[in-house]
Amino acid sequence: MRAEVRRALAFVVVLAGALAWAAARGAAQPRPRAAAPLGARPVVVASKPFGESYVLAELFAQVLEARGYAVVRRPGLGATQVAYAAVRAGAVDVYPEYTGTVLRAVLADSAPARDARDAFARVARQSRARDGVHWLPPLGFENRFALAVTPATARRLRLRTVSDLARVAPGVRGAFSSDFLGRADGLPGLAAAYGLRLAAARPLAPAVKYAALQSGAADVIDAYTTDGLVARYGLVLLDDDRRFFPPYEAAPLASAAFVRDLPGAALTLTELAGRLDEGTMRALNRRQEVDGEPAAAVAADALRALGLADNRVRATPRPARAGWAGYFWSERGAVARRALRHLALAGGALVAACAFGIPLGIWLAARPRVAAVALGGAGAFQSVPGIALLAALVPLVGVGTLPAFLALVLYGLYPVARGTYAGVRDAGAPAAAAALALGMTPGQVLRQVRLPLAAPAVVGGVRTAAVLGVGTATLAAFVGAGGLGETIASGLALADTRLVLAGALPAAALALAVDGLLALVERAVRPPGV
Amino acid sequence: MPAPPAPDPSAPALRAEDVTVRFGGQLVLDRVSLDVPAGTCAALVGESGAGKTTLLRCFNALVVPAEGRVLVGVADVRTLDPVALRRRVGYVPQDGGLLPHWTARRNAGLVPALLGAPRPEADARADAALALVALDPATFGPRYPHQLSGGQRQRVAVARALAAGAGLVLMDEPFGALDAITRADAQAVYADARADRAAAGQPVTALLVTHDLREARRLADQVVVLRAGRVEQAAPFAELVARPATAYVARLLERAALAG
């Protein structure tokens, strides 16, 4: 027993070492140490997964390209924690961020800010000191959180301010993005500040939130003050009369490596400082979110209007009226490309999970006491939500393919090891005992008796891992690894159901196909006579 | 086709000398001695937990005694390579232990194949062994275990043990899971097979673990009564009945008589 525990510990140490090595390599890769000459490496420009962030990131990317810098785009990184961690680790050079968001959600600074300038000064000082990241000068507009209602609701309940809402709150149902529900500078803080007690506060994706408000399933939602969708639905924004929300000035947030290695590029981004007012931004958002124009085209027009660049991007707006099928057909090239990438990611991770998981399961089958601990731990690990695991990996290995790949391997390991372990342990135990007694070596027992009889269970585990992997790979988009999740994420961000379906349906079809294929394999490896 | 190598015709004697086995701190066999002359059959009887199976497994090195010597022929088991030893010793477990994904023929030819016989030769040896347990090789050879009855499966297991060809068989309640009629048939087939082999100049030394005293009487030349890891008495069945060495042996015989 003690020897087994020692061996299990040694195994864990080796595995941890391998992961740490992979992490160190991944983190080191995108950052050349020496001071690079102008444009010596591409600038990694990222965004968060919502419409305005896509447009701002395109503005950054195109103005840099116009000045001769190469740019790598990583749109739609999953929410603030992931994007901020990526900039801190140097895996991303720059992305658009908001002062109040980082003050409250990252730095946990809840002191009220006097004004926008005060908030910027504070967040810039603290981010620099704590995390070594730089705030470049603000772009010129704020995008605050706000509560939105339909004009009819506003009239009926006589709502103008959040205080008005607090007065009638017990009869009002809310629907909010999960981000807003969880953040200290979201609903929890707002409710405390105003004594706001809503009848219900349900988490809904942006795509559904607006529809819920229109259909009367909800009375109030959270929105952004520059939201294109607010204009699309003609909503009324309630005034934050107690000044609860801090200033949310938009500005480029840059990594230390970016400012050090490419000071010229950082300087280029300051050309955008103060050039975008709230009205301009709302108009740009409207073109993307309401008219369905691609972010690249919107950004190119904006740069030309500002006299900063003369880019022309062929504008092929998402056809506003085509049905889902027509839309899908028009996008078939992009969908196929992303589906292939999706398969490559999930398939590669599955191969790696098998390479580790099958030997691990065989090894554990001979050590039931170690197996109970190891598989119990792996099972508990399995319950960590995918997005949380990805967020935890970003500071270690950066963004892109690597964290998504690692997360998928870790998720696949358990079903593969578990299936192999159970199969090898249970399949043909009396036959294996007799074969050993008749003079088979342990290796022969494993190869000629246990593994052939366990094969269906092993493939069953691989099948579970494969289906899980194809599903989980949709989250890879949130760390910039692409795949069908990219389509789903932008669909959710732009409240475009067709986009969501154009990602989700192929993903579901892939999962079914993989499941069916492996079911056939499972039958094929079933030995005769069993 | 090359002729199969003639199996070693000399059946080895089995001997245990003051064998002590402990599992964890628990004493399972306590200075047990046993003598099975070449070509004879000894039955190990006694209640569950008496140490019958443990003693049996000492002879194919599945159990290694803490003290004492275990001899197969003249060789001390400790000096032998366990895998080579097991390939010389036939073994029949209670559940048969047939490989479910192999045909009866391939199961019966397991040991010749392990010893390096090419497939046609292993099959020939297997077919001879199947015939010995009264299973027509042409009919039963290609069947998988799940296509056989319980009695047929046990006979294939006996054939597999005999096909090892070294004149030594260990059997752990080989017919214990069969119904009464099937059991009687299987016992008769086994006894005939042994007699056939002996008549052909290839006697078989056998050690048989059983709960069934009548099976012991029918198949064994001597009966060894074990109780709590010690030998109560070792003698031919008739002498056991005539002169039980202890009250326990007398009670065991009495109970067997009552049972049927």
PDB file of C-alpha atoms in Angstrom, chain B residues 43-171:
ATOM      1  CA  ALA B  43      -8.600 -35.077  -2.745  1.00  0.00           C
ATOM      2  CA  LEU B  44      -8.456 -32.107  -0.383  1.00  0.00           C
ATOM      3  CA  VAL B  45     -11.689 -31.881   1.620  1.00  0.00           C
ATOM      4  CA  GLY B  46     -12.851 -29.652   4.446  1.00  0.00           C
ATOM      5  CA  GLU B  47     -14.999 -26.632   5.135  1.00  0.00           C
ATOM      6  CA  SER B  48     -14.663 -23.247   3.400  1.00  0.00           C
ATOM      7  CA  GLY B  49     -11.628 -21.433   4.780  1.00  0.00           C
ATOM      8  CA  ALA B  50      -9.841 -24.650   5.785  1.00  0.00           C
ATOM      9  CA  GLY B  51      -6.989 -23.819   3.369  1.00  0.00           C
ATOM     10  CA  LYS B  52      -7.709 -26.332   0.570  1.00  0.00           C
ATOM     11  CA  THR B  53      -7.377 -23.905  -2.321  1.00  0.00           C
ATOM     12  CA  THR B  54      -4.338 -22.235  -0.757  1.00  0.00           C
ATOM     13  CA  LEU B  55      -2.544 -25.575  -0.497  1.00  0.00           C
ATOM     14  CA  LEU B  56      -3.453 -26.372  -4.124  1.00  0.00           C
ATOM     15  CA  ARG B  57      -2.105 -23.026  -5.334  1.00  0.00           C
ATOM     16  CA  CYS B  58       1.256 -23.686  -3.659  1.00  0.00           C
ATOM     17  CA  PHE B  59       1.920 -26.317  -6.343  1.00  0.00           C
ATOM     18  CA  ASN B  60       1.741 -23.854  -9.262  1.00  0.00           C
ATOM     19  CA  ALA B  61       3.441 -21.002  -7.405  1.00  0.00           C
ATOM     20  CA  LEU B  62       0.340 -18.822  -7.193  1.00  0.00           C
ATOM     21  CA  VAL B  63       0.933 -18.905  -3.423  1.00  0.00           C
ATOM     22  CA  VAL B  64       4.410 -18.792  -1.945  1.00  0.00           C
ATOM     23  CA  PRO B  65       4.701 -20.396   1.525  1.00  0.00           C
ATOM     24  CA  ALA B  66       6.360 -18.510   4.344  1.00  0.00           C
ATOM     25  CA  GLU B  67       7.960 -21.714   5.615  1.00  0.00           C
ATOM     26  CA  GLY B  68       8.341 -25.294   4.464  1.00  0.00           C
ATOM     27  CA  ARG B  69       9.046 -26.871   1.088  1.00  0.00           C
ATOM     28  CA  VAL B  70       6.803 -27.642  -1.860  1.00  0.00           C
ATOM     29  CA  LEU B  71       8.101 -30.264  -4.294  1.00  0.00           C
ATOM     30  CA  VAL B  72       6.949 -31.117  -7.807  1.00  0.00           C
ATOM     31  CA  GLY B  73       8.800 -34.292  -8.702  1.00  0.00           C
ATOM     32  CA  VAL B  74      12.174 -33.735  -7.107  1.00  0.00           C
ATOM     33  CA  ALA B  75      12.281 -29.980  -7.711  1.00  0.00           C
ATOM     34  CA  ASP B  76      11.589 -27.394  -5.035  1.00  0.00           C
ATOM     35  CA  VAL B  77       8.958 -25.022  -6.466  1.00  0.00           C
ATOM     36  CA  ARG B  78      10.924 -22.040  -5.168  1.00  0.00           C
ATOM     37  CA  THR B  79      13.815 -22.895  -7.494  1.00  0.00           C
ATOM     38  CA  LEU B  80      11.592 -23.060 -10.590  1.00  0.00           C
ATOM     39  CA  ASP B  81      10.529 -20.255 -12.890  1.00  0.00           C
ATOM     40  CA  PRO B  82       6.802 -19.830 -12.014  1.00  0.00           C
ATOM     41  CA  VAL B  83       5.688 -19.311 -15.631  1.00  0.00           C
ATOM     42  CA  ALA B  84       7.573 -22.400 -16.871  1.00  0.00           C
ATOM     43  CA  LEU B  85       6.189 -24.422 -13.934  1.00  0.00           C
ATOM     44  CA  ARG B  86       2.582 -23.385 -14.635  1.00  0.00           C
ATOM     45  CA  ARG B  87       2.930 -24.437 -18.278  1.00  0.00           C
ATOM     46  CA  ARG B  88       3.774 -27.943 -17.028  1.00  0.00           C
ATOM     47  CA  VAL B  89       0.851 -28.114 -14.590  1.00  0.00           C
ATOM     48  CA  GLY B  90      -2.741 -28.472 -15.748  1.00  0.00           C
ATOM     49  CA  TYR B  91      -5.274 -26.365 -13.851  1.00  0.00           C
ATOM     50  CA  VAL B  92      -9.083 -26.510 -13.706  1.00  0.00           C
ATOM     51  CA  PRO B  93     -10.834 -23.764 -11.717  1.00  0.00           C
ATOM     52  CA  GLN B  94     -14.447 -24.050 -10.490  1.00  0.00           C
ATOM     53  CA  ASP B  95     -15.798 -21.654 -13.112  1.00  0.00           C
ATOM     54  CA  GLY B  96     -13.780 -23.320 -15.858  1.00  0.00           C
ATOM     55  CA  GLY B  97     -11.980 -20.072 -16.604  1.00  0.00           C
ATOM     56  CA  LEU B  98     -12.286 -20.537 -20.371  1.00  0.00           C
ATOM     57  CA  LEU B  99     -11.318 -17.490 -22.422  1.00  0.00           C
ATOM     58  CA  PRO B 100     -14.733 -16.354 -23.712  1.00  0.00           C
ATOM     59  CA  HIS B 101     -13.325 -14.890 -26.940  1.00  0.00           C
ATOM     60  CA  TRP B 102     -11.520 -18.106 -27.934  1.00  0.00           C
ATOM     61  CA  THR B 103     -13.075 -21.266 -29.446  1.00  0.00           C
ATOM     62  CA  ALA B 104     -13.083 -24.516 -27.464  1.00  0.00           C
ATOM     63  CA  ARG B 105     -10.230 -25.746 -29.693  1.00  0.00           C
ATOM     64  CA  ARG B 106      -8.075 -22.702 -29.096  1.00  0.00           C
ATOM     65  CA  ASN B 107      -8.835 -22.848 -25.352  1.00  0.00           C
ATOM     66  CA  ALA B 108      -7.833 -26.496 -25.173  1.00  0.00           C
ATOM     67  CA  GLY B 109      -4.645 -25.770 -27.124  1.00  0.00           C
ATOM     68  CA  LEU B 110      -3.651 -22.849 -24.889  1.00  0.00           C
ATOM     69  CA  VAL B 111      -0.672 -24.464 -23.179  1.00  0.00           C
ATOM     70  CA  PRO B 112       0.859 -26.066 -26.293  1.00  0.00           C
ATOM     71  CA  ALA B 113       0.571 -22.637 -27.968  1.00  0.00           C
ATOM     72  CA  LEU B 114       2.251 -20.968 -24.989  1.00  0.00           C
ATOM     73  CA  LEU B 115       5.028 -23.541 -25.253  1.00  0.00           C
ATOM     74  CA  GLY B 116       5.611 -22.409 -28.821  1.00  0.00           C
ATOM     75  CA  ALA B 117       3.781 -25.081 -30.801  1.00  0.00           C
ATOM     76  CA  PRO B 118       2.686 -23.785 -34.217  1.00  0.00           C
ATOM     77  CA  ARG B 119      -1.072 -23.421 -34.595  1.00  0.00           C
ATOM     78  CA  PRO B 120      -1.736 -26.727 -36.519  1.00  0.00           C
ATOM     79  CA  GLU B 121       0.158 -28.665 -33.879  1.00  0.00           C
ATOM     80  CA  ALA B 122      -1.566 -26.905 -30.991  1.00  0.00           C
ATOM     81  CA  ASP B 123      -4.904 -27.632 -32.682  1.00  0.00           C
ATOM     82  CA  ALA B 124      -4.011 -31.317 -33.067  1.00  0.00           C
ATOM     83  CA  ARG B 125      -3.123 -31.562 -29.398  1.00  0.00           C
ATOM     84  CA  ALA B 126      -6.319 -29.729 -28.523  1.00  0.00           C
ATOM     85  CA  ASP B 127      -8.451 -32.061 -30.615  1.00  0.00           C
ATOM     86  CA  ALA B 128      -6.854 -35.117 -29.000  1.00  0.00           C
ATOM     87  CA  ALA B 129      -7.600 -33.676 -25.568  1.00  0.00           C
ATOM     88  CA  LEU B 130     -11.200 -32.834 -26.541  1.00  0.00           C
ATOM     89  CA  ALA B 131     -11.690 -36.412 -27.726  1.00  0.00           C
ATOM     90  CA  LEU B 132     -10.300 -37.616 -24.414  1.00  0.00           C
ATOM     91  CA  VAL B 133     -13.118 -35.802 -22.543  1.00  0.00           C
ATOM     92  CA  ALA B 134     -15.689 -37.211 -24.985  1.00  0.00           C
ATOM     93  CA  LEU B 135     -16.252 -34.008 -26.976  1.00  0.00           C
ATOM     94  CA  ASP B 136     -16.209 -34.539 -30.739  1.00  0.00           C
ATOM     95  CA  PRO B 137     -13.536 -32.083 -31.950  1.00  0.00           C
ATOM     96  CA  ALA B 138     -15.271 -31.500 -35.293  1.00  0.00           C
ATOM     97  CA  THR B 139     -18.519 -30.491 -33.561  1.00  0.00           C
ATOM     98  CA  PHE B 140     -17.282 -28.749 -30.432  1.00  0.00           C
ATOM     99  CA  GLY B 141     -13.840 -27.477 -31.510  1.00  0.00           C
ATOM    100  CA  PRO B 142     -15.131 -24.375 -33.331  1.00  0.00           C
ATOM    101  CA  ARG B 143     -17.694 -23.419 -30.670  1.00  0.00           C
ATOM    102  CA  TYR B 144     -17.277 -20.499 -28.304  1.00  0.00           C
ATOM    103  CA  PRO B 145     -17.746 -21.124 -24.567  1.00  0.00           C
ATOM    104  CA  HIS B 146     -21.151 -19.387 -24.505  1.00  0.00           C
ATOM    105  CA  GLN B 147     -22.332 -21.917 -27.105  1.00  0.00           C
ATOM    106  CA  LEU B 148     -21.580 -24.817 -24.714  1.00  0.00           C
ATOM    107  CA  SER B 149     -23.510 -26.162 -21.708  1.00  0.00           C
ATOM    108  CA  GLY B 150     -22.026 -25.867 -18.224  1.00  0.00           C
ATOM    109  CA  GLY B 151     -20.910 -29.502 -18.233  1.00  0.00           C
ATOM    110  CA  GLN B 152     -19.349 -29.166 -21.680  1.00  0.00           C
ATOM    111  CA  ARG B 153     -17.469 -26.074 -20.586  1.00  0.00           C
ATOM    112  CA  GLN B 154     -15.986 -27.914 -17.601  1.00  0.00           C
ATOM    113  CA  ARG B 155     -14.960 -30.780 -19.869  1.00  0.00           C
ATOM    114  CA  VAL B 156     -13.171 -28.320 -22.173  1.00  0.00           C
ATOM    115  CA  ALA B 157     -11.421 -26.956 -19.081  1.00  0.00           C
ATOM    116  CA  VAL B 158     -10.335 -30.512 -18.155  1.00  0.00           C
ATOM    117  CA  ALA B 159      -9.163 -31.064 -21.744  1.00  0.00           C
ATOM    118  CA  ARG B 160      -7.153 -27.837 -21.539  1.00  0.00           C
ATOM    119  CA  ALA B 161      -5.500 -29.070 -18.336  1.00  0.00           C
ATOM    120  CA  LEU B 162      -4.706 -32.490 -19.826  1.00  0.00           C
ATOM    121  CA  ALA B 163      -3.414 -31.025 -23.096  1.00  0.00           C
ATOM    122  CA  ALA B 164      -0.536 -29.520 -21.118  1.00  0.00           C
ATOM    123  CA  GLY B 165       0.595 -33.117 -21.252  1.00  0.00           C
ATOM    124  CA  ALA B 166       2.978 -33.107 -18.311  1.00  0.00           C
ATOM    125  CA  GLY B 167       1.026 -35.646 -16.255  1.00  0.00           C
ATOM    126  CA  LEU B 168       0.042 -33.246 -13.521  1.00  0.00           C
ATOM    127  CA  VAL B 169      -3.371 -31.646 -12.926  1.00  0.00           C
ATOM    128  CA  LEU B 170      -4.607 -29.302 -10.205  1.00  0.00           C
ATOM    129  CA  MET B 171      -8.380 -29.044  -9.911  1.00  0.00           C
TER     130      MET B 171
END
